[in-house]
Coordinates of C-alpha atoms and ligand atoms in Angstrom, one line a residue:
X11 CA 221.6 -65.0 -2.5
X12 CA 218.4 -65.8 -0.7
X13 CA 217.7 -63.6 2.4
X14 CA 217.4 -66.6 4.7
X15 CA 221.2 -67.2 4.3
X16 CA 222.1 -63.8 5.6
X17 CA 224.0 -63.5 8.9
X18 CA 222.9 -61.4 11.8
X19 CA 224.2 -57.9 11.5
X20 CA 226.5 -58.3 14.4
X21 CA 228.4 -61.1 12.7
X22 CA 229.1 -59.3 9.5
X23 CA 232.6 -58.0 9.4
X24 CA 232.5 -56.5 6.0
X25 CA 236.0 -55.9 4.6
X26 CA 237.5 -54.6 7.9
X27 CA 238.7 -51.1 6.9
X28 CA 241.8 -51.0 9.1
X29 CA 243.0 -54.4 7.7
X30 CA 242.4 -53.2 4.2
X31 CA 244.3 -50.0 4.7
X32 CA 247.2 -51.9 6.2
X33 CA 247.5 -54.0 3.1
X34 CA 247.2 -51.0 0.8
X35 CA 249.8 -48.9 2.7
X36 CA 252.9 -50.4 1.0
X37 CA 251.4 -49.9 -2.4
X38 CA 250.6 -46.3 -1.6
X39 CA 254.1 -45.8 -0.3
X40 CA 255.6 -47.1 -3.5
X41 CA 253.3 -44.9 -5.5
X42 CA 254.1 -41.8 -3.5
X43 CA 257.8 -42.5 -4.0
X44 CA 257.3 -42.9 -7.7
X45 CA 255.3 -39.7 -7.9
X46 CA 258.0 -37.8 -6.1
X47 CA 260.9 -39.3 -8.1
X48 CA 260.7 -36.6 -10.9
X49 CA 261.4 -33.9 -8.3
X50 CA 264.9 -35.1 -7.6
X51 CA 265.6 -37.2 -10.6
X52 CA 267.7 -36.9 -13.8
X53 CA 267.0 -38.6 -17.1
X54 CA 268.9 -41.7 -16.0
X55 CA 266.6 -42.2 -13.0
X56 CA 263.6 -41.7 -15.3
X57 CA 265.0 -44.4 -17.5
X58 CA 265.4 -46.9 -14.7
X59 CA 262.0 -46.0 -13.2
X60 CA 260.3 -46.4 -16.6
X61 CA 262.1 -49.8 -17.1
X62 CA 260.9 -51.0 -13.7
X63 CA 257.4 -50.0 -14.4
X64 CA 257.4 -51.7 -17.8
X65 CA 258.9 -54.9 -16.4
X66 CA 256.2 -54.8 -13.7
X67 CA 253.4 -54.5 -16.2
X68 CA 254.6 -57.8 -17.6
X69 CA 255.3 -59.4 -14.2
X70 CA 251.8 -58.4 -12.9
X71 CA 250.3 -60.7 -15.5
X72 CA 252.9 -63.4 -15.3
X73 CA 252.5 -63.4 -11.5
X74 CA 249.0 -64.8 -11.9
X75 CA 250.4 -67.7 -14.0
X76 CA 253.5 -68.4 -12.0
X77 CA 252.7 -67.2 -8.5
X78 CA 249.0 -68.0 -8.4
X79 CA 248.4 -70.9 -10.8
X80 CA 251.9 -72.4 -10.2
X81 CA 252.7 -72.8 -13.9
X82 CA 256.4 -72.6 -14.7
X83 CA 256.2 -70.1 -17.6
X84 CA 259.9 -69.3 -17.8
X85 CA 260.1 -68.1 -21.4
X86 CA 257.9 -65.0 -21.1
X87 CA 260.4 -62.8 -22.8
X88 CA 259.0 -64.2 -26.0
X89 CA 255.7 -62.3 -25.5
X90 CA 257.6 -59.2 -24.5
X91 CA 259.5 -59.5 -27.8
X92 CA 256.4 -60.1 -29.8
X93 CA 254.8 -57.0 -28.2
X94 CA 257.9 -54.9 -28.9
X95 CA 258.1 -56.0 -32.6
X96 CA 254.4 -55.7 -33.2
X97 CA 254.3 -52.2 -31.9
X98 CA 257.5 -51.2 -33.8
X99 CA 256.5 -52.9 -37.1
X100 CA 253.0 -51.4 -37.1
X101 CA 254.2 -47.9 -36.2
X102 CA 256.9 -48.1 -38.9
X103 CA 254.5 -49.4 -41.5
X104 CA 256.8 -52.3 -42.4
X105 CA 253.9 -54.8 -42.9
X106 CA 251.0 -52.6 -43.9
X107 CA 250.3 -48.8 -43.8
X108 CA 251.6 -47.3 -40.6
X109 CA 249.3 -46.7 -37.7
X110 CA 249.5 -44.3 -34.8
X111 CA 251.9 -45.3 -32.0
X112 CA 249.0 -45.4 -29.5
X113 CA 247.1 -47.8 -31.7
X114 CA 250.3 -49.8 -32.2
X115 CA 250.6 -50.2 -28.5
X116 CA 247.1 -51.5 -28.3
X117 CA 247.8 -53.8 -31.1
X118 CA 250.8 -55.1 -29.3
X119 CA 248.6 -55.9 -26.3
X120 CA 246.0 -57.7 -28.5
X121 CA 248.7 -59.7 -30.4
X122 CA 250.3 -60.5 -27.0
X123 CA 247.0 -61.8 -25.7
X124 CA 246.7 -64.1 -28.7
X125 CA 250.2 -65.5 -28.4
X126 CA 249.7 -65.6 -24.6
X127 CA 247.0 -68.2 -25.3
X128 CA 249.2 -70.1 -27.8
X129 CA 252.1 -70.2 -25.3
X130 CA 249.8 -71.2 -22.5
X131 CA 247.8 -73.9 -24.2
X132 CA 250.4 -76.7 -23.6
X133 CA 250.0 -76.0 -19.8
X134 CA 246.5 -77.5 -20.1
X135 CA 248.1 -80.8 -21.0
X136 CA 251.7 -80.9 -20.0
X137 CA 253.1 -81.0 -16.4
X138 CA 255.4 -78.4 -14.9
X139 CA 258.8 -78.9 -16.5
X140 CA 257.5 -80.0 -19.9
X141 CA 255.5 -76.8 -20.0
X142 CA 258.5 -74.8 -18.9
X143 CA 260.4 -76.3 -21.8
X144 CA 257.7 -75.4 -24.3
X145 CA 257.8 -71.7 -23.2
X146 CA 261.5 -71.7 -23.6
X147 CA 261.3 -73.3 -27.0
X148 CA 258.8 -70.6 -28.0
X149 CA 261.2 -67.9 -26.9
X150 CA 263.9 -69.3 -29.1
X151 CA 261.5 -69.5 -32.1
X152 CA 260.5 -65.9 -31.7
X153 CA 264.1 -64.7 -31.6
X154 CA 264.9 -66.8 -34.7
X155 CA 261.9 -65.3 -36.6
X156 CA 263.0 -61.8 -35.5
X157 CA 266.4 -62.5 -36.9
X158 CA 265.3 -64.2 -40.1
X159 CA 262.3 -62.1 -41.3
X160 CA 264.6 -59.3 -42.3
X161 CA 262.3 -57.4 -44.6
X162 CA 259.9 -56.7 -41.7
X163 CA 261.9 -56.9 -38.5
X164 CA 265.2 -55.6 -39.8
X165 CA 266.9 -58.9 -38.8
X166 CA 270.0 -58.4 -36.7
X167 CA 270.1 -54.7 -37.5
X168 CA 266.7 -54.2 -35.9
X169 CA 264.2 -51.3 -36.2
X170 CA 263.0 -48.2 -34.4
X171 CA 260.4 -48.4 -31.8
X172 CA 257.2 -46.3 -31.9
X173 CA 257.7 -42.7 -30.9
X174 CA 254.8 -41.4 -28.9
X175 CA 253.5 -37.8 -29.3
X176 CA 253.9 -35.1 -26.6
X177 CA 253.8 -35.2 -23.6
X178 CA 255.0 -38.8 -23.7
X179 CA 258.0 -38.1 -25.9
X180 CA 260.1 -36.9 -23.0
X181 CA 261.8 -39.1 -20.5
X182 CA 259.5 -38.1 -17.6
X183 CA 256.4 -38.1 -19.8
X184 CA 257.0 -41.7 -20.8
X185 CA 257.8 -42.5 -17.2
X186 CA 254.4 -41.1 -16.1
X187 CA 252.6 -43.1 -18.8
X188 CA 254.4 -46.3 -17.8
X189 CA 253.8 -45.8 -14.1
X190 CA 250.1 -45.1 -14.7
X191 CA 249.8 -48.3 -16.7
X192 CA 251.7 -50.2 -14.1
X193 CA 249.2 -49.0 -11.5
X194 CA 246.4 -50.2 -13.7
X195 CA 248.1 -53.6 -14.1
X196 CA 248.5 -53.8 -10.4
X197 CA 244.9 -53.1 -9.7
X198 CA 243.7 -55.5 -12.3
X199 CA 245.9 -58.3 -11.2
X200 CA 244.8 -57.7 -7.5
X201 CA 241.2 -57.7 -8.6
X202 CA 241.6 -61.1 -10.1
X203 CA 243.7 -62.3 -7.1
X204 CA 240.9 -61.3 -4.7
X205 CA 238.1 -62.8 -6.8
X206 CA 236.8 -66.3 -7.1
X207 CA 239.1 -66.6 -10.1
X208 CA 242.2 -65.9 -8.0
X209 CA 241.2 -68.5 -5.5
X210 CA 240.4 -70.9 -8.2
X211 CA 244.0 -70.4 -9.6
X212 CA 245.5 -71.1 -6.2
X213 CA 243.2 -74.1 -5.7
X214 CA 244.4 -75.7 -9.0
X215 CA 248.0 -75.0 -7.9
X216 CA 247.8 -76.5 -4.4
X217 CA 244.8 -78.9 -4.4
X218 CA 244.0 -79.7 -8.0
X219 CA 241.7 -82.6 -7.2
X220 CA 239.7 -80.6 -4.6
X221 CA 239.5 -77.7 -7.1
X222 CA 237.9 -80.1 -9.7
X223 CA 235.5 -81.5 -7.1
X224 CA 234.4 -77.9 -6.4
X225 CA 233.6 -77.4 -10.1
X226 CA 236.7 -75.4 -11.0
X227 CA 237.7 -76.1 -14.6
X228 CA 241.4 -75.5 -14.8
X229 CA 241.5 -75.0 -18.5
X230 CA 238.7 -72.3 -18.4
X231 CA 240.4 -70.3 -15.7
X232 CA 243.9 -70.7 -17.1
X233 CA 242.8 -69.6 -20.6
X234 CA 241.4 -66.3 -19.1
X235 CA 244.7 -65.7 -17.3
X236 CA 246.9 -66.5 -20.3
X237 CA 245.0 -64.0 -22.3
X238 CA 245.4 -61.3 -19.6
X239 CA 249.0 -62.0 -19.0
X240 CA 249.7 -62.1 -22.7
X241 CA 248.1 -58.7 -23.2
X242 CA 250.1 -57.3 -20.3
X243 CA 253.3 -58.7 -21.7
X244 CA 252.6 -57.5 -25.2
X245 CA 251.8 -54.0 -24.0
X246 CA 255.0 -54.0 -21.9
X247 CA 257.0 -55.0 -24.9
X248 CA 255.5 -52.2 -27.0
X249 CA 256.4 -49.7 -24.2
X250 CA 259.9 -51.2 -24.0
X251 CA 260.4 -50.6 -27.7
X252 CA 259.3 -47.0 -27.2
X253 CA 261.7 -46.6 -24.3
X254 CA 264.6 -48.1 -26.2
X255 CA 263.7 -46.2 -29.3
X256 CA 265.5 -49.0 -31.2
X257 CA 265.2 -52.8 -30.8
X258 CA 267.2 -55.8 -32.0
X259 CA 266.7 -59.5 -31.2
X260 CA 269.5 -59.5 -28.7
X261 CA 267.6 -57.2 -26.4
X262 CA 265.4 -60.1 -25.6
X263 CA 267.7 -62.4 -23.8
X264 CA 267.1 -65.4 -21.6
X265 CA 268.5 -63.3 -18.7
X266 CA 265.5 -61.0 -19.1
X267 CA 263.1 -64.0 -19.1
X268 CA 264.8 -65.1 -15.9
X269 CA 264.4 -61.7 -14.4
X270 CA 260.7 -61.8 -14.9
X271 CA 260.3 -65.3 -13.6
X272 CA 262.6 -64.8 -10.6
X273 CA 260.9 -61.5 -9.7
X274 CA 257.8 -63.6 -9.0
X275 CA 259.6 -66.3 -7.1
X276 CA 261.6 -64.0 -4.8
X277 CA 258.4 -62.0 -4.3
X278 CA 256.5 -65.0 -3.0
X279 CA 253.8 -67.2 -4.6
X280 CA 250.3 -65.9 -4.2
X281 CA 251.3 -62.3 -3.4
X282 CA 251.1 -59.1 -5.4
X283 CA 253.3 -56.9 -3.3
X284 CA 256.1 -59.4 -3.1
X285 CA 256.6 -59.8 -6.9
X286 CA 256.3 -56.0 -7.3
X287 CA 259.1 -55.5 -4.8
X288 CA 261.0 -58.4 -6.5
X289 CA 260.7 -56.7 -9.9
X290 CA 261.9 -53.3 -8.5
X291 CA 264.8 -55.1 -6.7
X292 CA 265.9 -57.0 -9.8
X293 CA 265.7 -54.0 -12.1
X294 CA 267.7 -51.8 -9.7
X295 CA 270.3 -54.4 -8.7
X296 CA 272.5 -54.2 -11.8
X297 CA 272.3 -50.4 -11.7
X298 CA 273.3 -50.1 -8.1
X299 CA 276.1 -52.6 -8.5
X300 CA 277.2 -52.1 -12.1
X301 CA 279.7 -55.0 -12.2
X302 CA 276.9 -57.3 -11.3
X303 CA 275.3 -56.7 -14.7
X304 CA 277.8 -58.9 -16.4
X305 CA 277.1 -61.6 -13.8
X306 CA 273.4 -61.4 -13.9
X307 CA 272.7 -65.1 -14.7
X308 CA 275.0 -66.0 -11.8
X309 CA 273.3 -63.5 -9.5
X310 CA 269.8 -64.8 -10.4
X311 CA 270.9 -68.4 -9.8
X312 CA 272.3 -67.4 -6.4
X313 CA 269.1 -65.5 -5.5
X314 CA 267.0 -68.5 -6.5
X315 CA 269.1 -70.8 -4.3
X316 CA 268.7 -68.4 -1.4
X317 CA 265.0 -68.2 -1.8
X318 CA 264.5 -72.0 -2.1
X319 CA 266.7 -72.7 0.8
X320 CA 266.2 -69.8 3.2
X321 CA 262.9 -68.2 2.5
X322 CA 260.6 -70.4 0.4
X323 CA 257.7 -67.9 1.0
X324 CA 259.7 -65.1 -0.6
X325 CA 259.5 -61.4 0.3
X326 CA 255.8 -61.7 0.9
X327 CA 256.4 -64.2 3.7
X328 CA 259.0 -62.0 5.3
X329 CA 256.6 -59.1 5.4
X330 CA 253.6 -61.1 6.6
X331 CA 253.5 -60.9 10.4
X332 CA 249.9 -61.8 10.9
X333 CA 250.4 -65.5 10.9
X334 CA 253.4 -65.7 13.3
X335 CA 251.3 -65.7 16.5
X336 CA 250.8 -69.2 17.8
X337 CA 247.2 -70.4 18.0
X338 CA 245.6 -71.3 21.2
X339 CA 246.5 -74.9 22.0
X340 CA 243.3 -76.3 23.4
X341 CA 240.7 -75.1 20.9
X342 CA 237.5 -77.0 20.5
X343 CA 235.5 -77.5 17.4
X344 CA 231.9 -76.9 18.4
X345 CA 229.6 -77.1 15.4
X346 CA 226.6 -74.8 15.4
X347 CA 223.9 -77.0 13.9
X348 CA 221.2 -74.4 14.5
X349 CA 222.6 -72.3 11.6
X350 CA 222.5 -75.3 9.2
X351 CA 219.0 -74.4 8.1
X352 CA 220.1 -71.0 7.0
X353 CA 223.1 -72.4 5.1
X354 CA 221.2 -75.0 3.3
X355 CA 218.1 -72.9 3.1
X356 CA 218.1 -72.8 -0.7
X357 CA 218.6 -76.6 -0.9
X358 CA 218.2 -78.3 -4.2
X359 CA 215.5 -80.8 -5.0
X360 CA 216.3 -84.1 -3.3
X361 CA 217.5 -87.0 -5.4
X362 CA 218.5 -90.6 -5.0
X363 CA 221.9 -91.7 -5.9
X364 CA 221.9 -95.2 -7.4
X365 CA 224.8 -97.4 -8.4
X366 CA 224.0 -100.5 -10.3
X367 CA 226.4 -103.3 -11.1
X368 CA 229.4 -101.0 -11.1
X369 CA 232.7 -102.7 -12.0
X370 CA 236.1 -101.1 -12.0
X371 CA 239.4 -102.9 -12.4
X372 CA 243.0 -101.6 -12.2
X373 CA 244.8 -104.0 -14.4
X374 CA 243.9 -107.4 -13.1
X375 CA 242.6 -106.2 -9.8
X376 CA 238.9 -105.8 -9.5
X377 CA 238.7 -102.8 -7.0
X378 CA 234.9 -102.7 -7.4
X379 CA 233.2 -105.9 -8.5
X380 CA 229.5 -105.5 -9.3
X381 CA 228.5 -102.9 -6.7
X382 CA 224.9 -101.9 -6.3
X383 CA 223.8 -99.4 -3.8
X384 CA 221.3 -96.6 -3.3
X385 CA 221.7 -93.5 -1.2
X386 CA 218.6 -91.6 -0.3
X387 CA 218.2 -88.0 0.6
X388 CA 217.8 -87.4 4.3
X389 CA 219.7 -90.5 5.1
X390 CA 223.3 -91.4 6.1
X391 CA 224.5 -94.4 4.2
X392 CA 227.5 -96.0 5.7
X393 CA 230.1 -97.7 3.5
X394 CA 232.4 -99.9 5.5
X395 CA 234.9 -102.6 4.9
X396 CA 238.5 -103.6 5.5
X397 CA 241.3 -101.6 4.0
X398 CA 241.6 -102.0 0.2
X399 CA 237.9 -103.2 -0.1
X400 CA 237.2 -100.4 -2.6
X401 CA 235.5 -97.7 -0.5
X402 CA 237.6 -94.8 -1.7
X403 CA 237.5 -96.1 -5.2
X404 CA 233.7 -96.1 -5.0
X405 CA 233.7 -92.4 -4.0
X406 CA 236.1 -91.7 -6.9
X407 CA 233.8 -93.4 -9.3
X408 CA 230.8 -91.4 -8.1
X409 CA 232.7 -88.2 -8.2
X410 CA 233.9 -88.9 -11.7
X411 CA 237.6 -89.5 -11.3
X412 CA 237.5 -93.1 -12.5
X413 CA 235.5 -94.5 -15.3
X414 CA 233.8 -97.7 -14.4
X415 CA 234.1 -100.5 -17.0
X416 CA 230.5 -101.5 -16.4
X417 CA 227.4 -100.4 -14.6
X418 CA 225.5 -97.2 -14.2
X419 CA 225.6 -94.3 -11.7
X420 CA 222.4 -92.4 -11.6
X421 CA 221.4 -89.2 -9.7
X422 CA 217.7 -88.7 -9.8
X423 CA 217.0 -89.8 -13.4
X424 CA 220.2 -88.5 -14.9
X425 CA 223.2 -90.8 -15.6
X426 CA 226.3 -89.2 -14.2
X427 CA 228.9 -89.0 -17.1
X428 CA 231.9 -91.0 -16.2
X429 CA 235.4 -89.4 -16.0
X430 CA 234.1 -85.8 -15.6
X431 CA 234.9 -84.7 -12.1
X432 CA 234.5 -81.0 -12.8
X433 CA 230.8 -81.4 -13.7
X434 CA 229.9 -83.0 -10.4
X435 CA 229.7 -79.9 -8.2
X436 CA 227.1 -78.3 -10.5
X437 CA 224.9 -81.3 -9.9
X438 CA 225.2 -80.8 -6.2
X439 CA 227.7 -83.6 -5.5
X440 CA 230.5 -82.6 -3.1
X441 CA 233.0 -84.6 -1.2
X442 CA 235.8 -84.7 1.3
X443 CA 239.0 -86.6 0.9
X444 CA 240.7 -89.3 2.9
X445 CA 243.7 -87.0 3.2
X446 CA 242.4 -83.5 3.4
X447 CA 243.1 -81.5 0.3
X448 CA 243.3 -77.8 1.2
X449 CA 245.3 -74.7 0.1
X450 CA 247.8 -74.5 3.0
X451 CA 248.9 -71.0 2.1
X452 CA 245.4 -69.6 2.0
X453 CA 243.3 -68.6 5.0
X454 CA 240.6 -70.9 6.4
X455 CA 238.0 -68.6 5.1
X456 CA 239.5 -68.5 1.6
X457 CA 239.6 -72.3 1.5
X458 CA 235.9 -72.5 2.3
X459 CA 235.2 -69.7 -0.3
X460 CA 236.8 -72.0 -2.9
X461 CA 233.7 -74.1 -2.4
X462 CA 231.5 -71.2 -3.5
X463 CA 233.3 -70.7 -6.9
X464 CA 230.4 -72.0 -8.9
X465 CA 227.9 -69.6 -7.2
X466 CA 229.6 -66.5 -8.7
X467 CA 228.0 -64.9 -11.6
X468 CA 230.5 -62.2 -12.7
X469 CA 232.7 -63.0 -15.7
X470 CA 236.5 -62.9 -15.6
X471 CA 236.4 -59.4 -17.2
X472 CA 234.0 -58.2 -14.6
X473 CA 236.3 -59.4 -11.9
X474 CA 239.3 -57.9 -13.7
X475 CA 237.6 -54.5 -13.7
X476 CA 236.0 -55.0 -10.2
X477 CA 232.5 -54.3 -11.5
X478 CA 229.5 -54.4 -9.2
X479 CA 228.5 -57.9 -10.0
X480 CA 231.9 -59.1 -9.0
X481 CA 231.6 -57.2 -5.7
X482 CA 228.2 -58.8 -5.1
X483 CA 229.6 -62.3 -5.8
X484 CA 232.5 -61.8 -3.4
X485 CA 230.3 -60.5 -0.6
X486 CA 227.8 -63.3 -1.0
X487 CA 230.5 -66.0 -1.2
X488 CA 232.3 -64.6 1.8
X489 CA 229.1 -64.4 3.9
X490 CA 228.1 -67.9 3.0
X491 CA 231.6 -69.1 3.8
X492 CA 231.4 -67.5 7.3
X493 CA 228.1 -69.2 7.9
X494 CA 229.5 -72.5 6.8
X495 CA 232.5 -72.1 9.1
X496 CA 230.1 -71.2 11.9
X497 CA 228.1 -74.3 11.2
X498 CA 231.1 -76.7 11.4
X499 CA 232.5 -74.8 14.4
X500 CA 235.6 -73.1 12.9
X501 CA 234.3 -69.6 12.9
X502 CA 237.0 -68.3 15.2
X503 CA 239.8 -69.5 12.9
X504 CA 238.7 -67.8 9.6
X505 CA 241.8 -65.7 9.2
X506 CA 244.3 -68.4 10.1
X507 CA 246.4 -69.9 7.4
X508 CA 245.0 -73.4 6.7
X509 CA 248.3 -75.1 7.1
X510 CA 248.4 -74.0 10.8
X511 CA 245.3 -76.0 11.6
X512 CA 245.2 -79.4 13.3
X513 CA 244.3 -82.4 11.3
X514 CA 240.9 -82.7 12.9
X515 CA 240.1 -79.1 12.0
X516 CA 241.0 -79.7 8.4
X517 CA 238.4 -82.5 8.2
X518 CA 235.7 -80.0 9.4
X519 CA 237.1 -77.4 7.0
X520 CA 236.5 -79.8 4.1
X521 CA 233.0 -80.3 5.2
X522 CA 232.4 -76.5 5.4
X523 CA 233.8 -76.2 1.9
X524 CA 231.5 -78.9 0.6
X525 CA 228.5 -77.3 2.2
X526 CA 229.1 -74.1 0.2
X527 CA 227.5 -76.0 -2.7
X528 CA 224.2 -76.6 -1.0
X529 CA 224.8 -80.2 -1.9
X530 CA 222.3 -82.9 -2.8
X531 CA 224.9 -85.6 -2.1
X532 CA 227.8 -85.4 0.3
X533 CA 230.5 -88.0 0.1
X534 CA 232.7 -88.3 3.2
X535 CA 235.9 -90.4 3.1
X536 CA 236.9 -91.4 6.6
X537 CA 236.0 -88.0 8.2
X538 CA 236.6 -89.3 11.7
X539 CA 240.2 -90.5 11.1
X540 CA 242.5 -88.6 13.5
X541 CA 239.7 -87.1 15.6
X542 CA 239.4 -87.4 19.4
X543 CA 236.4 -89.1 20.9
X544 CA 234.6 -85.8 21.6
X545 CA 235.3 -84.6 18.1
X546 CA 233.8 -87.8 16.7
X547 CA 230.7 -87.3 18.7
X548 CA 230.3 -83.8 17.4
X549 CA 231.1 -84.9 13.8
X550 CA 228.4 -87.5 14.1
X551 CA 225.8 -84.9 15.2
X552 CA 226.9 -82.6 12.4
X553 CA 226.7 -85.3 9.7
X554 CA 223.3 -86.4 10.9
X555 CA 222.0 -82.9 10.9
X556 CA 223.2 -82.4 7.4
X557 CA 221.4 -85.5 6.2
X558 CA 218.2 -84.5 8.1
X559 CA 218.3 -81.2 6.2
X560 CA 217.6 -83.3 3.0
X561 CA 221.1 -84.1 1.9
X562 CA 222.0 -87.7 0.9
X563 CA 225.2 -88.6 2.8
X564 CA 227.5 -91.5 1.8
X565 CA 229.9 -92.0 4.7
X566 CA 233.0 -94.1 4.4
X567 CA 234.3 -94.8 7.9
X568 CA 236.2 -97.2 10.1
X569 CA 234.9 -96.1 13.5
X570 CA 232.2 -98.7 14.1
X571 CA 230.7 -96.7 16.9
X572 CA 230.1 -93.7 14.7
X573 CA 228.7 -95.8 11.9
X574 CA 226.3 -97.7 14.1
X575 CA 225.3 -94.5 15.8
X576 CA 224.4 -92.3 12.9
X577 CA 223.8 -94.5 9.8
X578 CA 220.3 -95.3 8.5
X579 CA 221.7 -97.9 6.0
X580 CA 225.0 -99.7 5.9
X581 CA 226.7 -101.4 3.0
X582 CA 229.7 -103.6 3.9
X583 CA 232.3 -104.1 1.2
X584 CA 234.9 -106.8 0.9
X585 CA 237.3 -107.1 -2.0
X586 CA 235.1 -104.8 -4.0
X587 CA 231.9 -106.8 -3.5
X588 CA 228.9 -106.2 -1.2
X589 CA 229.3 -108.5 1.7
X590 CA 226.2 -107.3 3.5
X591 CA 223.6 -104.6 3.3
X592 CA 221.0 -103.5 5.9
X593 CA 220.2 -101.4 8.9
X594 CA 222.7 -101.0 11.6
X595 CA 220.8 -103.5 13.7
X596 CA 221.0 -106.0 10.9
X597 CA 224.6 -105.5 10.2
X598 CA 225.6 -105.7 13.9
X599 CA 224.4 -109.3 14.0
X600 CA 225.4 -110.3 10.4
X601 CA 227.6 -113.4 10.9
X602 CA 230.0 -112.9 8.0
X603 CA 230.5 -109.2 8.8
X604 CA 231.1 -109.9 12.4
X605 CA 233.7 -112.6 11.7
X606 CA 235.4 -110.9 8.7
X607 CA 235.4 -107.3 9.8
X608 CA 233.9 -106.3 13.1
X609 CA 235.9 -109.0 15.0
X610 CA 234.5 -111.1 17.8
Ligands
LIG12 P1 239.7 -98.5 0.6 O1 238.5 -99.4 0.8 O2 240.7 -98.8 1.7 O3 239.4 -97.1 0.5 P2 240.6 -98.3 -2.1 O4 239.3 -98.0 -2.8 O5 241.5 -97.2 -1.9 O6 240.4 -99.1 -0.7 O7 241.4 -99.4 -2.9 C1 240.8 -100.6 -3.4 C2 241.8 -101.4 -4.1 O8 242.1 -100.8 -5.4 C3 243.1 -101.6 -3.4 O9 243.6 -102.9 -3.6 C4 244.0 -100.5 -4.0 O10 245.3 -100.9 -4.0 C5 243.5 -100.5 -5.4 N1 243.6 -99.2 -6.1 C6 243.0 -98.1 -5.7 N2 243.3 -97.0 -6.5 C7 244.2 -97.5 -7.4 C8 244.8 -97.0 -8.6 N3 244.7 -95.7 -8.9 N4 245.6 -97.8 -9.3 C9 245.7 -99.1 -9.0 N5 245.1 -99.7 -7.9 C10 244.3 -98.9 -7.1
LIG13 MG1 240.1 -95.4 1.5

């Protein structure tokens, strides 16, 4: 990151240590408890503790899929079973010469990763429930294969699990191993959650269109997570086979799948601690209240109802006190334009955006009918017209959501490929939306950081292991995001959950997110809608300053005052056609515009 984008030292609040410690404390408390358990435990307690640790290894991965990416993977017991059978079969030498139990566990993780991808792939195409059904279907297939392939799996009779060498052959030895691996799984999943990949996952969950506009490719990030979660599930399965010492297909029931899935839900979406507590709770529940074991499906269904109705945020929301305090009622958004130079300091080469003869019809309706316009760097180009005249559709065509049936869209001298919204951000095109698209459950700062996803250099694996490059990415993105918030005037709200903001603040938030890209072209869809008169004035000054910094701005707006005040060029649309084009002075006196649109 160039040095001219750095903040003054006084503004840098790097990873506030007290805040960090507070969020680590519950994990440490659980760890201390688990470390002390052997002191007053019997073998039975070791068994339950080991089981909870094994389940958590799986849930830690699944949490990224269900809790972060919002994908309904309900059949994850399939990967658990695959891991268990892989480890057992390889350790027993049923398929080829036997290998050591430790290698067999590693192989279980590798096979789990492979099948994790296979199970996950439908999610790239199918919507929620259809995906849920495919994961369930897969779980059924796995059980059937385990039953049918008798020579290898032992069919209904089953086979022995791998037996690890000392010291892991004792109850507490295995416990220690599983807890250790659970700690690793926790750290890895937290590393991802706190990286640009974790934010990307939540963005695809809560604001998919905005995620795409920020250059986040859902398939790319989901594939990485499916591999990781599959590996975790496979390893957990292998450990489970070791713990059970003997496995049969009926160990891998739908109930167990529900336990994994519901652990995430009662824990709370987008949290690590919540699902961890959820897993512990659901593992202990049938042990504490033995009669409940027979009723587990019923209990899970009941728990699910309680969560959905009474605490949709899950355990995590119950524990989170930071966002309960009401915000000051009369807060003002005061952009700090002086900092804009530092934010856009590394601006890209300026380029014209030119649309020529663009046509787009929805069925018989010509939403855009031969539109030609050119937006120049350093200028604000207003796009106005009555409702339904094709303004938003024009922005959608430029940002790649719609494919025009005719015409060209050119940035500089490159044709923008139609129908590829994800690629636009890399070209320096960013946008805001007529209805703000934000991640309500994430903080203001995290929302803005989503805009910096593309600037990260560390790979998924580097983020998983929290290697130095990933740290540098995070620090740079955070710092730029703070600067962007300061520029738009939301600096004081960075820790607030975005869904606590007022509508007008969300509009500025979207602009801050867009500025993270150092854009060439900024597309604004009615940014002044819902703003007070003062806010509109400040917005106008901000937009003008952004354009003067060398950005081409295409502004869709209804507020005539704002348009005439800040635009250099105005195009007036009517029924998808250009009704008029010119400077504000020309448009103001244009007869047809005045009678058709401006009134009077
Ligand atoms: P506005 O200028 O108010 O932003 P729009 O660009 O949203 O207008 O819409 C232009 C026309 O295209 C409207 O008649 C609208 O109903 C229609 N339209 C927009 N999006 C779609 C869509 N996805 N499918 C069908 N019709 C659409
Ligand atoms: Mg519109």
